[in-house]
PDB file of C-alpha atoms in Angstrom:
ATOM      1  CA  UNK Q  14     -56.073  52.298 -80.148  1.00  0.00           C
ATOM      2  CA  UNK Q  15     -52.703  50.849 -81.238  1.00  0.00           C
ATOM      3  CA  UNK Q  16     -53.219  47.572 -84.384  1.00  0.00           C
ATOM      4  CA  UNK Q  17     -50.351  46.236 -84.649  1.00  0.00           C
ATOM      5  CA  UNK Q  18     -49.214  45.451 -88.576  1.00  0.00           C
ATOM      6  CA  UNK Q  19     -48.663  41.632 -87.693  1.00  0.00           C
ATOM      7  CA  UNK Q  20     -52.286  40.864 -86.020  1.00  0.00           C
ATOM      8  CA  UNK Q  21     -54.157  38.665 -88.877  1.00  0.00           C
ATOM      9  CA  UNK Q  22     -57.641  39.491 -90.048  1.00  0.00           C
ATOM     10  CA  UNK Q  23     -60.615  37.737 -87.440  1.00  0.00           C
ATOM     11  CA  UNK Q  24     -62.388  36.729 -90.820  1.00  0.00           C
ATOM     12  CA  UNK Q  25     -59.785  34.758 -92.335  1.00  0.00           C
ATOM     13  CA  UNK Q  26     -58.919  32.708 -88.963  1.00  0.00           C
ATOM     14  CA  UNK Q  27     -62.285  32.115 -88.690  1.00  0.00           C
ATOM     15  CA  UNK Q  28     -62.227  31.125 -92.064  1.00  0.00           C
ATOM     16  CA  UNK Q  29     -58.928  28.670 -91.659  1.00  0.00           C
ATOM     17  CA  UNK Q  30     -61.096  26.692 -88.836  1.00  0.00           C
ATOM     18  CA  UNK Q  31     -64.355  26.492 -90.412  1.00  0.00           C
ATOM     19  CA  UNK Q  32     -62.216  24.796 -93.786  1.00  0.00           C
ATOM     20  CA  UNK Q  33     -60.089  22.664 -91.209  1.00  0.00           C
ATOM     21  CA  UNK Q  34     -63.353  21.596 -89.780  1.00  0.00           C
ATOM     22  CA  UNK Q  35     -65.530  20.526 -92.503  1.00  0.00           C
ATOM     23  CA  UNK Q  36     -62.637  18.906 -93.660  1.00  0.00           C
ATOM     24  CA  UNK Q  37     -62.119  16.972 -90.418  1.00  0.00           C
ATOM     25  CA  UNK Q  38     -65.643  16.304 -90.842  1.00  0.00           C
ATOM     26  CA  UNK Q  39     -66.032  14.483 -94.188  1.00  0.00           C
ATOM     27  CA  UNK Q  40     -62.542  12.620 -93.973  1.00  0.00           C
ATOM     28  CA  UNK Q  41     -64.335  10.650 -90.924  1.00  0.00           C
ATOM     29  CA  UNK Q  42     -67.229   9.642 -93.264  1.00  0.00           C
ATOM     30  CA  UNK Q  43     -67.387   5.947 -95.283  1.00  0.00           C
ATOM     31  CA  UNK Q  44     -67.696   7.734 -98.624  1.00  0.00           C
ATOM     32  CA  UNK Q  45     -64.389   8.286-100.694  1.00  0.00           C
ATOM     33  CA  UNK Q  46     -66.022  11.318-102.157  1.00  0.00           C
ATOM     34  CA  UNK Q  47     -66.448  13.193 -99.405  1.00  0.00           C
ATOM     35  CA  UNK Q  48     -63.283  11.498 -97.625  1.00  0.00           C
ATOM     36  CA  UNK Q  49     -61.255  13.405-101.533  1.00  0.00           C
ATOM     37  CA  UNK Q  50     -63.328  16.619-100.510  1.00  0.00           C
ATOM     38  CA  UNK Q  51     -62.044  16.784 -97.205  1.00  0.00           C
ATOM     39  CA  UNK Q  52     -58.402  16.631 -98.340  1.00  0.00           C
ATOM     40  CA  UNK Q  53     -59.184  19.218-100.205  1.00  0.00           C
ATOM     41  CA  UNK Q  54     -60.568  21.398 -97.861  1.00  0.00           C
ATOM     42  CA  UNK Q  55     -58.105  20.649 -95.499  1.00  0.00           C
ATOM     43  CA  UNK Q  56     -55.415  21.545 -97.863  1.00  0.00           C
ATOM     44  CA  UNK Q  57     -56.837  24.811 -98.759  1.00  0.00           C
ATOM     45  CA  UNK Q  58     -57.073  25.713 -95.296  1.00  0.00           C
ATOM     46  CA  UNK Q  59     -53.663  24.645 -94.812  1.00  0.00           C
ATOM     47  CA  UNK Q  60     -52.634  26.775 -97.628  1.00  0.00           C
ATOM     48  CA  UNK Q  61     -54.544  29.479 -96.036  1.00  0.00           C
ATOM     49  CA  UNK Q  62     -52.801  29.077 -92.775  1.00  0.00           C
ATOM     50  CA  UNK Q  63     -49.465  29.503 -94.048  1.00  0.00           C
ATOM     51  CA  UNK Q  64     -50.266  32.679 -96.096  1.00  0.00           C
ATOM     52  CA  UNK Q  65     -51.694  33.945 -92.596  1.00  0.00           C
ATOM     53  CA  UNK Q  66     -48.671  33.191 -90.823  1.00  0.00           C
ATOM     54  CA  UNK Q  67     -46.520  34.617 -93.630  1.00  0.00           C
ATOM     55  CA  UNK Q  68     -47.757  38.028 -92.287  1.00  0.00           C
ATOM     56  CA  UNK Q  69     -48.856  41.655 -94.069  1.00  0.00           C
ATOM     57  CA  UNK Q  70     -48.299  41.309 -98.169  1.00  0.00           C
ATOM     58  CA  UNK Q  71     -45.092  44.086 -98.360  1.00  0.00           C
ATOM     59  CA  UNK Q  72     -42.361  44.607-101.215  1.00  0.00           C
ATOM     60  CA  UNK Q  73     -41.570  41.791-103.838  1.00  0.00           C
ATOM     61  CA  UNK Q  74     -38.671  40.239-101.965  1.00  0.00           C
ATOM     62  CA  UNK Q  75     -35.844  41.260-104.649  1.00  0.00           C
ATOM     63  CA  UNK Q  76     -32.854  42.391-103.076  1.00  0.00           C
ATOM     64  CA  UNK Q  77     -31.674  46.073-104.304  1.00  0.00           C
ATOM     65  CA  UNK Q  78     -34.764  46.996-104.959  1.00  0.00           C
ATOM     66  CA  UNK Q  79     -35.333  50.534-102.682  1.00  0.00           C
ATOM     67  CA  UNK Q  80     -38.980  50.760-101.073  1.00  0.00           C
ATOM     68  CA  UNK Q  81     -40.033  52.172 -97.857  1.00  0.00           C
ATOM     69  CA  UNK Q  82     -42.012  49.528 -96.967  1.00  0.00           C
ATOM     70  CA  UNK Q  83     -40.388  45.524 -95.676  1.00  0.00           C
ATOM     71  CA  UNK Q  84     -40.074  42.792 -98.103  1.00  0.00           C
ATOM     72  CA  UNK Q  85     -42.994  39.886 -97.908  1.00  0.00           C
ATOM     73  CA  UNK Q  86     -42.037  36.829 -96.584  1.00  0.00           C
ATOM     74  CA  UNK Q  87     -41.228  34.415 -99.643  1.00  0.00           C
ATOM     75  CA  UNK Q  88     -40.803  31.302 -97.374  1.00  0.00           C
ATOM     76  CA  UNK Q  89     -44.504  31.494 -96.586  1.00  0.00           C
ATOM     77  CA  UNK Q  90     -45.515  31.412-100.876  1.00  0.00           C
ATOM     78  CA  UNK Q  91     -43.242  28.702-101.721  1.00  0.00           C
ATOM     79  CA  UNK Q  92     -44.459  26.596 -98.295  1.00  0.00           C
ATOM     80  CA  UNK Q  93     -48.067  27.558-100.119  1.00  0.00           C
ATOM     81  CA  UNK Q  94     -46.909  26.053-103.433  1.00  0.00           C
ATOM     82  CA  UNK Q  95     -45.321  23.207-101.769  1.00  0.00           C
ATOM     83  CA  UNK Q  96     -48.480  22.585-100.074  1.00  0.00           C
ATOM     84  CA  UNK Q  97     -50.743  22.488-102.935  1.00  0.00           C
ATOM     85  CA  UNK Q  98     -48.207  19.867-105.042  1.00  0.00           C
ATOM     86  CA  UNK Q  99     -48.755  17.623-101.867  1.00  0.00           C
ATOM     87  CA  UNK Q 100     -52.515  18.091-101.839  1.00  0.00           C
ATOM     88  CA  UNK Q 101     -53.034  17.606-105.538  1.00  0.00           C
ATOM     89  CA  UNK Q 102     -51.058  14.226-105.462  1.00  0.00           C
ATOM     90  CA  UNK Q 103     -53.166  13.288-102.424  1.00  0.00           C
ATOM     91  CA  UNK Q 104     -56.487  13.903-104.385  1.00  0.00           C
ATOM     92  CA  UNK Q 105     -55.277  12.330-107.463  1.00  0.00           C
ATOM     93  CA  UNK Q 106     -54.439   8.792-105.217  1.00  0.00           C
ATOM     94  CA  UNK Q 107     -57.925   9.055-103.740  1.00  0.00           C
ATOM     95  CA  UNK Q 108     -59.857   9.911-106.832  1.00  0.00           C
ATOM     96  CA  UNK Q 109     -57.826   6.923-108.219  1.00  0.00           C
ATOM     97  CA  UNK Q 110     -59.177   4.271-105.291  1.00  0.00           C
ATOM     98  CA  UNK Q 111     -62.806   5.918-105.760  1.00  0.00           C
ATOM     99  CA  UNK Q 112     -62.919   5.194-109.334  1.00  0.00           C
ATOM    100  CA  UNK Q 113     -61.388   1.442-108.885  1.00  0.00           C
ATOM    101  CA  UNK Q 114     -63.761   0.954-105.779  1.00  0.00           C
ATOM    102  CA  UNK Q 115     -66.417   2.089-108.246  1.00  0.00           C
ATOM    103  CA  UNK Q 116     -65.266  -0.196-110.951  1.00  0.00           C
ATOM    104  CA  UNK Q 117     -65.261  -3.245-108.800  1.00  0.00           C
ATOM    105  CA  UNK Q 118     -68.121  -2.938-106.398  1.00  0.00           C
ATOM    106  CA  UNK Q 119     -70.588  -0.065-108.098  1.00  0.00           C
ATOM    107  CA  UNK Q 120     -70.154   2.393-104.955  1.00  0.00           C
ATOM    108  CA  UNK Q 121     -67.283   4.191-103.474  1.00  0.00           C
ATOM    109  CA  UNK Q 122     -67.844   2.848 -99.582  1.00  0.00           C
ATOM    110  CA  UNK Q 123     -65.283   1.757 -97.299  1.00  0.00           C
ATOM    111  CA  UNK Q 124     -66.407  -1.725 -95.984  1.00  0.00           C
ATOM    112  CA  UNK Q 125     -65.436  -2.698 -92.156  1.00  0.00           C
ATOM    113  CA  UNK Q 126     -62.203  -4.843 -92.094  1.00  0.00           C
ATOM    114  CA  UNK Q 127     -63.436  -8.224 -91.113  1.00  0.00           C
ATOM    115  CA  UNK Q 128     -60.147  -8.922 -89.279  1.00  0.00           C
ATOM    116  CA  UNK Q 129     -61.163  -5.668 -87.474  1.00  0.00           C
ATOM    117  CA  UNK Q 130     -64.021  -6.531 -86.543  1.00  0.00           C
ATOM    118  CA  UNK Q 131     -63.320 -10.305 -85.054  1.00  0.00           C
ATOM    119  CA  UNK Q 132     -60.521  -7.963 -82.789  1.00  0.00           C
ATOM    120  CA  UNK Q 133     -62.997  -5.400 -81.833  1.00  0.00           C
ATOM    121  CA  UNK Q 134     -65.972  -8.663 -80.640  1.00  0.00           C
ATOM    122  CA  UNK Q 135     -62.735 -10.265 -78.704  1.00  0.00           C
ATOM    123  CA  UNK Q 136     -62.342  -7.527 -76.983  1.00  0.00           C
ATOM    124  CA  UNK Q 137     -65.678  -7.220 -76.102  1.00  0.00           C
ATOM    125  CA  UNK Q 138     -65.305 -10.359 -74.213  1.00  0.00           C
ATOM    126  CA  UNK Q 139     -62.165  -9.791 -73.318  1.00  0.00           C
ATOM    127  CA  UNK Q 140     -60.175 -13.183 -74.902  1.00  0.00           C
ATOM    128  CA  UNK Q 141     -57.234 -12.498 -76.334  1.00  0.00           C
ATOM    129  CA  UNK Q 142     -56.978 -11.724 -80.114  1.00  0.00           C
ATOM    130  CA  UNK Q 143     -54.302 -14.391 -80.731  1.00  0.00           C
ATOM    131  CA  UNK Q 144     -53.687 -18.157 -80.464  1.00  0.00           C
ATOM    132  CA  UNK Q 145     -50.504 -19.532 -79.503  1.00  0.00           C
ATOM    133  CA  UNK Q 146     -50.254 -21.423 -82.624  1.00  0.00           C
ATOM    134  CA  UNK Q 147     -46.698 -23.225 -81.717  1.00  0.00           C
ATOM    135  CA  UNK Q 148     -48.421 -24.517 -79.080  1.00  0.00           C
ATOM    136  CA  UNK Q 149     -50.798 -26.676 -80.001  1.00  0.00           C
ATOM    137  CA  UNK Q 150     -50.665 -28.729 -83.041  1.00  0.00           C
ATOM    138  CA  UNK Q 151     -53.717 -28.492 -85.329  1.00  0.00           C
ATOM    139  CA  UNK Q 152     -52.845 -31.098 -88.036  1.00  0.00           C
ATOM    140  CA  UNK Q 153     -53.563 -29.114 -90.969  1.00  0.00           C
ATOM    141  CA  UNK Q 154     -50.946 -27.658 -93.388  1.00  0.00           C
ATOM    142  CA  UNK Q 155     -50.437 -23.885 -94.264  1.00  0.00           C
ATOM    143  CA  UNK Q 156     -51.931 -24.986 -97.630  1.00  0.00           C
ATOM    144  CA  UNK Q 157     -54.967 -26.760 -96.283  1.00  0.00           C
ATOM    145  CA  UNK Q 158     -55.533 -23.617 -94.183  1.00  0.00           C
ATOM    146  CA  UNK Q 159     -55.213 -21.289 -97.009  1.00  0.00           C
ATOM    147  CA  UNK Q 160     -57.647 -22.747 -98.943  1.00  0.00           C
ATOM    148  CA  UNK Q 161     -60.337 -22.533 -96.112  1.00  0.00           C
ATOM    149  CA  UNK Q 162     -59.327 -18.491 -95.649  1.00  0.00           C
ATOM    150  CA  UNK Q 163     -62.231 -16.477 -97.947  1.00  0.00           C
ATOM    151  CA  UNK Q 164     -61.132 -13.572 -98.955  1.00  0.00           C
ATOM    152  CA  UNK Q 165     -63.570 -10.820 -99.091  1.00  0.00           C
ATOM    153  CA  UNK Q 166     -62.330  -8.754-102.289  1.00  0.00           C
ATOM    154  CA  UNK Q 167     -61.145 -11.260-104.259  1.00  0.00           C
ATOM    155  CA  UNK Q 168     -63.079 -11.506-107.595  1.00  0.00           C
ATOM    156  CA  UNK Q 169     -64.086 -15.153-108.498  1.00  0.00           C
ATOM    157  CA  UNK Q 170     -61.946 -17.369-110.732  1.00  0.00           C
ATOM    158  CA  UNK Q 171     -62.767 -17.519-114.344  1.00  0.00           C
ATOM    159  CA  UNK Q 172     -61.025 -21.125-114.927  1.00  0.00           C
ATOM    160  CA  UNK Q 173     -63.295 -22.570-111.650  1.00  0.00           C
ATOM    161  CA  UNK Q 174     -67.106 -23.484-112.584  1.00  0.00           C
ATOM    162  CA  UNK Q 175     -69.047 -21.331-111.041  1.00  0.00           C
ATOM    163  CA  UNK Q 176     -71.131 -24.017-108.232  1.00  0.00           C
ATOM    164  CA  UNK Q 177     -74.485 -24.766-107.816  1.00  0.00           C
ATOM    165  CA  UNK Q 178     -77.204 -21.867-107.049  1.00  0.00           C
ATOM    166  CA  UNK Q 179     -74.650 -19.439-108.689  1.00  0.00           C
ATOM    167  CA  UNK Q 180     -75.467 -17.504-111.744  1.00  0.00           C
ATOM    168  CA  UNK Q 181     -74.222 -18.730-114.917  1.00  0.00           C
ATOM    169  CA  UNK Q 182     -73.949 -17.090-118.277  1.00  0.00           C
ATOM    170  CA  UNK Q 183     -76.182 -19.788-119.817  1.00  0.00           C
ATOM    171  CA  UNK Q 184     -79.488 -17.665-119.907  1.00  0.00           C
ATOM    172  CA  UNK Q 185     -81.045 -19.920-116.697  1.00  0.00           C
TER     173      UNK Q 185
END
């Protein structure tokens, strides 16, 4: 039976697509904790891809240096290192949103897009998802239409009262 030196171990290909997977896995979910650990797994089975296709460990790749056996591959270890500066900044802007999601709203979900959603039931009926606004003339101003828009993360005012049925900071 003939191995050749270049064939990578079954374990650590098997263990490159279960990381990839689970990864894949939690970035789909609504949760920007497990959407962080998936960018983490992912990275560290792309880290672990790149050492696999780097091939056998050999010599330290310094040139004069006389051994009998070939030089590693030092593309492959500084693609590695590359790779985990990219991933760490990645985690660091998602742990970021997390924590200011968590600030602002108490959880770390990611709520449907409402302009999403009005698309997605238009297409359900199949209308189109735009209005040829040059085309008819509605009467209103930009500002009067701006001031009927809600907007669905916007915190309240301080300087407006708050109206009636809201809750005040009188005690009531």
């Amino acid at each position: 039976m003939i191995v050749l030196d270049t064939v990578p171990s079954g374990a650590l290909l098997l263990t490159v697509g279960v990381l990839f997977a689970a990864g894949v896995y939690l970035l789909l979910e609504r949760s920007l904790t497990r959407v962080l650990l998936g960018f983490v797994l992912m990275g560290n089975g792309a880290n672990l891809a790149i050492l696999v296709a780097g091939g056998r460990a050999g010599a330290p790749p310094i040139t004069g240096a006389e051994t009998a056996e070939p030089m590693s591959d030092p593309l492959a270890q500084a693609m590695v290192l590359t790779s985990i500066v990219i991933t760490l900044a990645l985690v660091a802007f998602v742990l970021a949103m997390a924590y200011r999601s968590w600030q602002l709203h108490g959880h770390d979900e990611v709520q449907d897009d409402l302009e999403d959603t009005r698309i997605a039931r238009l297409a359900d009926a199949d209308a189109p998802s735009y209005a040829d606004s040059d085309a008819e003339e509605s009467g209103s101003t930009l500002d009067e239409e701006a001031v009927a828009v809600r907007d669905e993360v916007a915190l309240p005012d301080p300087a407006t009262p708050p109206g009636p049925g809201a809750r005040g900071g009188d005690g009531a």
